[in-house]
XYZ file of C-alpha atoms in Angstrom:
616
model
C 65.800 209.071 87.186
C 68.432 206.410 87.956
C 70.310 206.340 91.263
C 73.753 207.917 90.965
C 75.199 207.482 94.495
C 77.161 204.299 95.092
C 79.625 202.921 97.625
C 83.281 203.140 96.720
C 85.280 199.913 96.391
C 87.562 199.137 99.327
C 90.805 199.691 97.418
C 89.641 203.162 96.281
C 88.487 204.082 99.794
C 91.847 202.964 101.183
C 93.717 205.099 98.673
C 91.626 208.134 99.645
C 92.374 207.477 103.323
C 96.045 207.083 102.441
C 95.993 210.613 101.030
C 95.184 211.884 104.532
C 97.557 209.636 106.479
C 100.487 209.099 104.086
C 101.800 212.243 102.475
C 105.463 211.224 102.071
C 107.886 208.526 103.345
C 108.206 210.407 106.645
C 104.499 209.749 107.302
C 105.113 206.002 107.036
C 108.071 206.292 109.425
C 105.910 208.089 111.990
C 103.081 205.550 111.895
C 105.342 202.485 112.080
C 107.475 203.889 114.912
C 104.374 204.748 116.945
C 102.972 201.236 116.406
C 106.238 199.774 117.689
C 106.038 201.944 120.825
C 102.424 200.900 121.446
C 103.593 197.266 121.213
C 105.777 197.817 124.288
C 109.153 197.632 122.537
C 112.286 198.871 124.320
C 114.522 198.639 121.224
C 113.463 199.931 117.789
C 115.430 199.959 114.549
C 114.574 202.087 111.488
C 116.019 201.237 108.055
C 115.447 203.463 105.001
C 116.680 203.333 101.409
C 116.514 206.196 98.923
C 115.001 208.434 101.625
C 112.189 205.922 102.140
C 110.993 205.844 98.533
C 112.378 202.343 97.993
C 112.217 200.945 101.541
C 111.037 201.887 105.019
C 111.513 199.109 107.557
C 110.845 199.218 111.300
C 111.982 196.330 113.521
C 110.952 196.139 117.187
C 111.125 193.654 120.055
C 107.558 194.267 121.259
C 104.874 191.757 122.157
C 104.055 190.852 118.542
C 100.700 189.700 117.118
C 98.806 186.441 116.793
C 97.842 184.831 113.475
C 94.395 186.478 113.449
C 95.567 189.883 114.698
C 98.244 190.023 112.028
C 95.613 189.688 109.323
C 93.091 192.040 110.947
C 95.688 194.783 111.444
C 95.437 195.632 107.729
C 91.654 196.118 107.786
C 90.258 199.657 107.921
C 89.368 200.966 111.384
C 90.582 197.753 113.040
C 92.260 198.648 116.345
C 92.930 197.252 119.798
C 93.174 200.694 121.409
C 89.498 201.726 121.775
C 86.165 199.986 122.259
C 83.667 202.876 122.323
C 83.456 206.601 121.669
C 84.264 207.525 125.285
C 87.727 205.977 124.898
C 88.641 208.777 122.473
C 88.917 211.137 125.464
C 91.043 208.801 127.589
C 93.802 207.920 125.139
C 97.207 206.821 126.406
C 98.475 205.286 123.165
C 99.852 206.655 119.888
C 97.567 205.055 117.338
C 93.860 204.478 117.858
C 91.984 204.897 114.560
C 93.230 201.758 112.800
C 93.915 203.553 109.526
C 97.706 203.502 109.273
C 98.489 199.972 108.090
C 95.415 199.798 105.846
C 96.331 203.103 104.192
C 99.986 202.162 103.761
C 99.103 198.745 102.303
C 96.867 200.445 99.708
C 99.777 202.353 98.105
C 102.844 200.158 98.656
C 104.212 196.619 98.853
C 104.071 195.667 102.541
C 105.678 192.683 104.252
C 104.850 191.968 107.901
C 106.676 189.470 110.122
C 105.536 189.067 113.722
C 105.798 186.616 116.621
C 104.544 186.599 120.205
C 106.693 185.595 123.173
C 104.877 182.323 123.880
C 104.699 181.188 120.251
C 107.355 178.990 118.667
C 106.822 180.333 115.158
C 105.495 183.577 113.726
C 103.454 184.874 110.810
C 104.471 186.538 107.565
C 102.011 188.501 105.442
C 102.705 190.061 102.045
C 100.228 192.677 100.741
C 100.425 194.517 97.429
C 97.976 197.369 96.907
C 95.465 196.139 99.527
C 95.551 192.624 98.039
C 96.901 189.849 100.295
C 99.523 187.983 98.264
C 100.495 185.444 100.941
C 100.061 184.587 104.623
C 102.563 181.992 105.831
C 104.096 180.535 108.984
C 107.763 181.555 109.367
C 110.593 181.519 111.882
C 111.202 185.053 113.123
C 112.403 186.764 116.337
C 109.937 187.908 118.975
C 108.428 191.226 118.002
C 107.374 192.746 114.689
C 109.122 193.745 111.476
C 107.232 195.838 108.905
C 108.791 196.540 105.483
C 107.156 199.120 103.203
C 108.583 198.979 99.675
C 108.006 201.053 96.533
C 105.802 203.736 98.072
C 103.085 205.101 95.715
C 103.899 202.431 93.119
C 100.264 202.417 91.957
C 99.769 206.210 92.149
C 102.471 207.709 89.873
C 101.087 211.236 90.257
C 101.639 211.154 94.024
C 105.142 209.780 93.569
C 106.012 212.615 91.180
C 105.107 215.129 93.875
C 107.832 213.806 96.171
C 110.890 216.033 96.526
C 114.545 215.079 96.127
C 116.122 212.414 98.322
C 117.891 215.100 100.363
C 114.638 216.855 101.238
C 112.678 213.657 101.900
C 115.449 212.286 104.110
C 115.344 215.523 106.113
C 111.637 214.939 106.788
C 112.313 211.321 107.782
C 114.990 212.437 110.245
C 112.598 215.051 111.678
C 109.985 212.369 112.423
C 112.654 210.085 113.887
C 113.820 212.893 116.196
C 110.282 213.625 117.374
C 109.573 210.026 118.336
C 113.025 209.449 119.877
C 112.829 212.625 121.991
C 109.404 211.688 123.343
C 110.678 208.293 124.548
C 114.224 208.519 125.952
C 113.708 205.216 127.809
C 113.601 203.333 124.465
C 116.728 202.565 122.420
C 116.531 203.757 118.806
C 118.772 203.171 115.800
C 118.505 204.497 112.251
C 120.238 203.279 109.082
C 120.184 205.118 105.755
C 121.331 203.299 102.596
C 123.290 200.809 104.667
C 125.132 203.309 106.892
C 124.305 204.090 110.511
C 122.894 207.593 111.015
C 121.824 207.400 114.682
C 122.407 204.981 117.541
C 120.567 206.242 120.608
C 120.793 204.092 123.755
C 118.115 204.242 126.438
C 118.948 207.215 128.684
C 117.490 210.186 130.502
C 115.914 213.118 128.673
C 118.953 215.413 128.795
C 121.269 212.719 127.477
C 118.838 211.894 124.665
C 118.874 215.544 123.540
C 122.684 215.579 123.614
C 122.924 212.295 121.674
C 120.710 213.689 118.912
C 121.924 217.291 118.609
C 125.583 216.942 119.589
C 127.754 217.107 122.703
C 127.912 220.911 122.713
C 124.154 221.037 123.299
C 124.630 220.110 126.951
C 126.020 223.524 127.907
C 123.144 225.292 126.137
C 120.287 223.749 128.165
C 118.400 225.315 131.068
C 116.090 222.924 132.985
C 112.394 223.787 133.376
C 110.261 222.123 136.065
C 106.712 222.992 137.161
C 104.015 220.825 138.734
C 100.475 222.166 139.178
C 97.014 220.675 139.381
C 96.342 221.672 135.775
C 99.609 220.746 134.066
C 103.010 219.262 134.766
C 105.946 220.700 132.819
C 109.459 219.291 132.530
C 112.235 219.659 129.993
C 114.762 222.215 128.851
C 115.024 225.542 127.060
C 118.091 226.857 125.261
C 120.101 229.796 126.538
C 119.405 233.050 124.658
C 122.978 233.425 123.380
C 122.621 230.133 121.478
C 119.361 231.078 119.733
C 119.166 230.090 116.071
C 117.718 231.659 112.968
C 115.542 228.585 112.367
C 112.790 226.965 114.432
C 114.302 223.507 113.986
C 115.004 222.805 117.663
C 111.542 223.555 119.054
C 109.645 220.574 120.452
C 106.397 220.341 122.421
C 105.271 216.939 123.702
C 101.843 216.536 125.281
C 101.479 213.184 127.071
C 104.507 211.900 125.095
C 102.981 212.965 121.770
C 104.658 215.581 119.547
C 102.398 218.534 118.745
C 102.547 221.868 116.964
C 100.989 224.854 118.708
C 101.556 228.451 117.634
C 99.725 229.609 120.771
C 102.041 227.801 123.202
C 105.053 228.771 121.107
C 104.068 232.403 121.664
C 104.199 231.758 125.416
C 107.843 230.707 125.088
C 108.665 233.719 122.911
C 107.030 235.967 125.485
C 109.159 234.471 128.275
C 112.314 235.232 126.240
C 111.221 238.792 125.502
C 114.181 241.165 125.585
C 116.755 238.344 125.668
C 116.896 237.305 122.004
C 118.532 239.019 119.047
C 116.103 240.099 116.306
C 115.371 237.321 113.843
C 116.449 234.486 116.155
C 114.362 231.807 117.871
C 114.963 230.085 121.194
C 115.287 226.305 121.367
C 113.083 224.279 123.700
C 112.378 220.631 124.475
C 109.339 220.599 126.758
C 107.150 217.752 127.989
C 103.624 218.645 129.108
C 101.411 216.226 131.014
C 97.699 217.005 131.236
C 94.565 215.024 131.984
C 93.642 213.101 128.771
C 90.017 214.119 129.298
C 90.945 217.815 128.891
C 92.374 217.446 125.364
C 91.099 216.271 121.982
C 93.773 214.797 119.712
C 91.363 213.608 117.035
C 91.038 216.925 115.207
C 93.792 216.421 112.603
C 94.664 213.430 110.375
C 98.333 213.502 111.402
C 97.464 214.051 115.099
C 100.028 216.864 115.416
C 97.436 219.415 116.571
C 95.557 219.192 119.858
C 92.531 221.037 121.198
C 92.909 222.098 124.855
C 89.995 222.845 127.160
C 91.712 225.816 128.830
C 94.519 227.199 126.673
C 94.749 230.516 128.544
C 95.710 228.847 131.822
C 98.292 226.650 130.096
C 99.742 229.728 128.386
C 100.175 231.591 131.669
C 101.698 228.618 133.527
C 104.087 227.773 130.693
C 105.265 231.363 130.320
C 105.814 231.749 134.061
C 107.668 228.424 134.342
C 110.116 229.306 131.562
C 110.616 232.831 132.874
C 111.242 231.483 136.375
C 113.876 229.040 135.106
C 115.695 231.754 133.157
C 115.796 233.917 136.266
C 116.675 231.061 138.628
C 119.754 230.130 136.591
C 120.840 233.768 136.160
C 119.975 233.832 132.468
C 117.583 236.754 132.885
C 117.639 239.546 135.492
C 115.149 239.173 138.350
C 113.753 241.507 140.989
C 113.110 240.221 144.485
C 111.335 242.918 146.493
C 111.289 240.791 149.662
C 115.086 240.731 149.954
C 117.101 243.558 151.494
C 120.607 243.568 149.955
C 121.990 245.399 153.027
C 121.275 242.305 155.128
C 123.413 240.034 152.916
C 126.452 238.654 154.729
C 129.758 239.402 152.972
C 131.663 236.281 151.942
C 134.737 237.203 154.036
C 132.602 237.280 157.217
C 130.418 234.302 156.407
C 131.973 231.865 158.922
C 133.312 234.371 161.487
C 131.749 234.737 164.930
C 130.018 237.975 165.845
C 131.948 240.232 168.264
C 130.436 242.995 170.427
C 131.744 246.397 169.364
C 133.710 248.366 172.030
C 133.199 252.045 172.789
C 136.223 254.105 173.857
C 135.707 257.422 175.726
C 138.369 260.055 176.331
C 137.676 261.267 179.879
C 140.142 264.186 179.547
C 138.420 265.725 176.547
C 137.329 269.329 177.113
C 135.627 271.070 174.172
C 136.272 274.504 175.695
C 139.980 273.974 176.081
C 142.186 275.473 173.352
C 144.139 272.766 171.608
C 147.792 273.408 170.924
C 148.489 270.253 168.999
C 147.035 266.878 168.145
C 148.153 263.879 170.101
C 147.662 260.137 170.033
C 147.552 258.135 166.806
C 146.619 261.083 164.588
C 148.777 260.908 161.466
C 148.042 264.415 160.110
C 148.280 267.810 161.768
C 147.430 271.383 160.847
C 150.314 273.560 159.732
C 150.907 276.569 162.005
C 149.716 279.913 160.674
C 152.655 282.120 159.536
C 153.236 285.324 161.518
C 153.595 287.455 158.356
C 150.357 286.345 156.759
C 149.314 289.879 155.847
C 152.333 290.189 153.513
C 150.698 287.657 151.195
C 148.058 290.188 150.159
C 150.356 293.188 149.665
C 150.004 294.699 146.138
C 146.775 292.959 145.221
C 144.691 296.067 145.648
C 147.013 298.247 143.604
C 147.200 295.686 140.789
C 143.438 295.364 140.534
C 142.957 299.151 140.451
C 145.767 300.021 138.015
C 145.284 297.247 135.413
C 143.122 298.174 132.400
C 141.958 295.397 130.112
C 142.257 296.189 126.406
C 139.531 294.229 124.636
C 140.985 295.033 121.248
C 143.640 292.386 121.893
C 141.121 289.572 122.534
C 141.344 286.737 120.004
C 138.695 284.061 119.396
C 139.729 280.434 118.867
C 137.748 280.249 115.626
C 136.281 283.137 113.725
C 132.570 283.098 113.039
C 131.549 282.731 109.413
C 128.538 284.802 108.461
C 128.297 284.129 104.749
C 124.707 284.279 103.580
C 123.223 281.236 101.811
C 121.446 283.610 99.444
C 124.654 285.178 98.132
C 125.216 283.251 94.899
C 128.815 284.343 94.569
C 129.714 282.652 97.866
C 128.164 279.256 97.004
C 130.798 276.536 96.697
C 130.244 273.334 94.722
C 130.445 270.281 97.020
C 133.628 268.237 96.743
C 131.841 264.859 96.456
C 128.787 263.631 94.572
C 127.330 261.181 97.115
C 125.763 261.667 100.532
C 124.563 259.258 103.195
C 121.209 259.760 104.919
C 120.443 258.182 108.311
C 123.256 255.667 107.725
C 120.836 253.802 105.455
C 120.505 255.483 102.062
C 123.067 256.842 99.620
C 122.016 259.910 97.623
C 123.690 260.709 94.331
C 122.990 263.430 91.789
C 122.290 262.435 88.187
C 121.541 264.489 85.080
C 117.787 264.013 85.279
C 117.483 264.472 89.037
C 118.386 262.426 92.096
C 119.246 258.778 92.851
C 118.341 257.179 96.210
C 120.088 253.823 96.930
C 119.467 251.373 99.784
C 123.032 250.562 100.859
C 122.246 247.092 102.308
C 120.278 245.906 99.277
C 122.740 247.374 96.810
C 125.676 245.649 98.481
C 123.711 242.372 98.444
C 123.404 242.571 94.648
C 127.113 243.383 94.274
C 128.266 240.510 96.487
C 125.772 238.069 94.953
C 127.130 238.516 91.453
C 130.732 238.364 92.698
C 130.131 235.086 94.595
C 128.194 233.620 91.676
C 131.095 234.414 89.338
C 133.758 232.850 91.575
C 131.655 229.702 92.145
C 130.827 229.121 88.488
C 134.406 229.727 87.367
C 135.699 227.820 90.439
C 138.309 230.500 91.086
C 137.524 231.301 94.714
C 140.540 232.706 96.568
C 141.071 231.465 100.115
C 142.910 232.959 103.070
C 144.335 230.421 105.507
C 143.525 230.680 109.211
C 146.314 230.571 111.777
C 144.313 228.125 113.898
C 141.487 225.856 112.602
C 138.001 227.087 113.455
C 135.937 224.433 115.268
C 132.162 224.759 114.755
C 129.521 222.443 116.216
C 126.202 221.616 114.539
C 123.491 218.981 114.837
C 123.666 215.880 112.646
C 120.894 217.244 110.411
C 122.826 220.489 109.865
C 126.032 218.531 109.226
C 124.248 216.683 106.405
C 123.368 220.037 104.767
C 126.972 221.281 105.063
C 128.233 218.044 103.484
C 125.758 218.473 100.638
C 127.032 222.011 99.957
C 130.717 221.298 100.669
C 131.879 221.385 97.023
C 130.140 224.708 96.298
C 131.496 226.197 99.514
C 135.031 225.186 98.535
C 134.602 226.968 95.179
C 133.966 230.233 97.049
C 137.171 229.869 99.085
C 136.220 227.797 102.121
C 138.660 225.043 103.119
C 137.434 222.252 105.410
C 139.781 220.016 107.374
C 136.948 217.733 108.518
C 133.136 217.464 108.523
C 132.083 214.665 110.836
C 129.546 213.811 113.563
C 128.750 217.228 115.073
C 131.989 219.024 114.142
C 132.993 221.236 111.208
C 136.684 222.190 111.121
C 137.451 225.213 108.899
C 141.069 226.008 107.956
C 140.451 228.585 105.223
C 137.822 231.217 104.395
C 137.162 233.444 101.343
C 139.195 236.632 101.165
C 137.527 239.525 102.958
C 135.439 237.402 105.329
C 136.391 237.876 108.997
C 136.794 234.764 111.104
C 134.004 235.868 113.459
C 131.500 235.845 110.566
C 132.074 232.224 109.500
C 129.655 230.640 111.982
C 127.011 233.286 111.156
C 127.367 232.589 107.425
C 127.008 228.819 107.846
C 124.012 229.204 110.189
C 122.337 231.564 107.719
C 123.045 229.133 104.890
C 121.537 226.190 106.800
C 118.514 228.343 107.659
C 117.980 229.310 104.012
C 118.250 225.704 102.829
C 115.711 224.505 105.413
C 113.233 227.313 104.767
C 113.292 227.125 100.975
C 113.103 223.289 100.985
C 114.715 223.031 97.544
C 113.839 220.147 95.256
C 115.681 218.442 92.414
C 115.721 221.490 90.120
C 117.234 223.820 92.698
C 120.707 225.316 92.255
C 122.886 224.942 95.323
C 125.294 227.503 93.860
C 122.589 230.165 93.505
C 121.249 229.611 97.024
C 124.749 229.702 98.490
C 125.558 232.967 96.712
C 122.290 234.511 97.973
C 122.870 233.395 101.539
C 126.478 234.606 101.715
C 125.568 237.937 100.137
C 122.794 238.444 102.691
C 125.144 237.623 105.587
C 128.120 239.757 104.470
C 126.378 242.831 103.013
C 126.851 246.048 104.974
C 123.990 246.529 107.384
C 121.540 249.379 107.764
C 122.918 251.877 110.295
C 126.560 251.534 109.253
C 128.282 254.831 108.479
C 130.193 254.880 105.187
C 133.065 257.062 104.064
C 132.984 258.969 100.781
C 135.055 256.405 98.862
C 132.942 253.543 100.259
C 129.739 255.212 99.092
C 131.116 255.815 95.621
C 132.458 252.248 95.466
C 128.971 250.796 96.135
C 127.364 253.095 93.544
C 129.927 252.229 90.873
C 129.841 248.503 91.614
C 126.035 248.414 91.647
C 125.679 249.877 88.169
C 128.358 247.515 86.885
C 126.096 244.577 87.797
C 123.936 242.747 85.260
C 120.752 243.344 87.267
C 121.332 246.486 89.368
C 117.627 247.247 89.851
C 116.793 244.375 92.261
C 118.394 242.296 94.997
C 118.910 238.518 94.602
C 115.467 238.131 96.239
C 113.829 240.596 93.795
C 113.609 243.627 96.084
C 114.197 247.150 94.761
C 117.739 248.449 95.310
C 117.279 252.104 94.275
C 114.725 254.686 93.166
C 115.103 257.835 91.058
C 113.405 261.215 91.383
C 113.454 263.567 88.409
C 113.777 267.340 88.706
C 110.139 267.690 87.657
C 109.053 265.436 90.538
C 111.100 267.514 92.948
C 109.642 270.728 91.558
C 106.119 269.431 92.170
C 106.936 268.974 95.852
C 107.369 272.766 96.172
C 104.136 273.779 94.451
């Protein structure tokens, strides 16, 4: 039988490796930014076009590469970071496997320009699908510039799997944020389709967070500091009152490398226990430093997951550190059993000298002497007893003996009703046809039996169809606010609001400005209270991020769903008779009364036969 196993050609092997390393344009951004950091750059510029599908370019002022290194950098498993297997457990760099550039070059057109400090000229290499097209000497600034064009040009199937530009750009920005937050001492800039998106100067960690997520973020941060033999923790957590519905602002960095860890995230959630509203998530930006020998970062192709030697200890320390910071800055209540509150010095006596109390003794005081009157500084005195005191009680005895109480004249405030429920003649038909149970369900009688409606879900369906109608007909009615409402969001959230601005205006929203980290609202749809506007926009941003819509998604439909979910009456809200009947009538006037916009049941029916069976 002939041999059937054979070695794959290099270009096929590179494309397979690219499937692990390069999933979308954001993967290219991550790899190129990390290479620039490893090169010792203190200023990095990222340029993208069409969300990275057409161009991803990273320019740095690092140490550059020699003529030979520039060529070898595109070979598989060619790296300057490790020499033997033991180096894998003592890593202090971002990249170490030597797969990134080789994988990227296999599926895109790559142009590399690089120059070292001591060299007068640099090198330029052009590679198309793993094939070197040219390698020339050029004049270029010190550092490296890598341009990745036409991603997945030779794998159309992979390119078709990419989402819309809006979604892909969101992933690119996420990767940019992760790298920029991990290295606040490096200046970063990002340009999208020719316009500047971010310009982050070198700064401290707090300022870097504020520069990325907006000026209002500064007042939301609580510092966290802990230094032990096992781990060193520094960074910030968000105050509970500013918790969001999304997990967007949650960042763990281990030895300056972004990671995802559900286990450590649970430690943070545990520290915030009892402080967060249901359905919200606390923000955190935490740097963890551990011994490189105690972690393994080579367990995932994207290197976003890390294996710790002792996760339980890290969990306990992290939870305690966050809890301590929340208590230290009066965010959470604390108990200190070693402190006696009675020993606290009042503020009014803080700087006063201590005086010895004086004791005054009345030497003429005689407890056996009958006092005739009070003397001294006493301001009150006893009134003298009247001489005719016995006249006050004259007639009481005769009145109590002669008076006879006639109980026939006693009247009750409300007469007791003793009608029997079994007397058919006394049964009265109820005045209304709907009832509310546990402030959650509405019960209504129908010919065949009984109708049980979930008030929150039913109202969602009603509002959804109303919003959808006003947006499609573009007849949204707006009520003007007396003063503009100023709302602050991160730049990523601002981009989502801009994308949905036209649809929001069709529902009745009026925006004075949407810029940087500010959204100014001057008008809202009729019936929406001003206090609900920020909640609606946050819920909308959360829904957009969680659903990750692609090119065939309807912004109008998602907006109607989100607003209906935010404004529908909640479970636990008591409803009057007319409100109950209004929901019932409106629900059955809908096109799809049986389900909510998210396909959940709005009501159930029970026939008389089903009820009869319950009593068998």
